[in-house]
């Protein structure tokens, strides 16, 4: 009779459990990175799916953005025309507001489920009120993933879901008129949990120094007046020369 060392029992048990677990089912991995620098950047989402099989599914990434970040909806419309993104923003985004006068909002990103999905969302940072700090740290939470699958038998291709929600359908990305944003149709989506643990990304944005206010304000006014007077002087001289030539 062959004896098995006691130390091998935990390894054998782990391998047996992994073998007995079902391998089919849709699994997802997410990587998030912010590219570029300054006030105009891009969030890049890299999604990898396993266990797709013959399923026909669409995905929805729900990205909550803080008040310090905004998206240019006109820019997103242009990207849609070139089929670079499928997005839906359920409100009008005022790109001129400062952070203190803005509110957080949500962006919906749609795609079809494939083995690899890459989505790039251009974002812009708002100006902050002057402060004693030189930089402000902005945090971007990881998005939530939802899927909708058609003609799929749950017994054959089980989805590893953690819940469901009623959210805008994928055809909401076709809405371009601001007056029709509230008319987006709603669909039932299944929320999926990522197999990995996405991290929260933080970005440092420069902030104006409040201590420089008493110097910057008068200097700005003086420079503006000098520039205006110089332009008036140049315009008047050019006008005199033109009048002399005409006479």
mmCIF file of C-alpha atoms in Angstrom, residues 67 94 96-103 126-127 129:
data_model
loop_
_atom_site.group_PDB
_atom_site.id
_atom_site.type_symbol
_atom_site.label_atom_id
_atom_site.label_comp_id
_atom_site.label_asym_id
_atom_site.label_seq_id
_atom_site.Cartn_x
_atom_site.Cartn_y
_atom_site.Cartn_z
ATOM 1 C CA UNK A 67 -17.939 67.717 -9.205
ATOM 2 C CA UNK A 94 -22.002 73.362 -18.120
ATOM 3 C CA UNK A 96 -17.797 76.940 -17.563
ATOM 4 C CA UNK A 97 -18.759 76.286 -13.953
ATOM 5 C CA UNK A 98 -16.187 76.011 -11.202
ATOM 6 C CA UNK A 99 -15.983 73.034 -8.873
ATOM 7 C CA UNK A 100 -17.728 74.835 -6.008
ATOM 8 C CA UNK A 101 -20.783 75.518 -8.217
ATOM 9 C CA UNK A 102 -20.992 72.050 -9.792
ATOM 10 C CA UNK A 103 -22.473 68.731 -8.734
ATOM 11 C CA UNK A 126 -12.756 72.188 -13.364
ATOM 12 C CA UNK A 127 -11.008 75.103 -11.723
ATOM 13 C CA UNK A 129 -11.509 78.312 -5.757
#
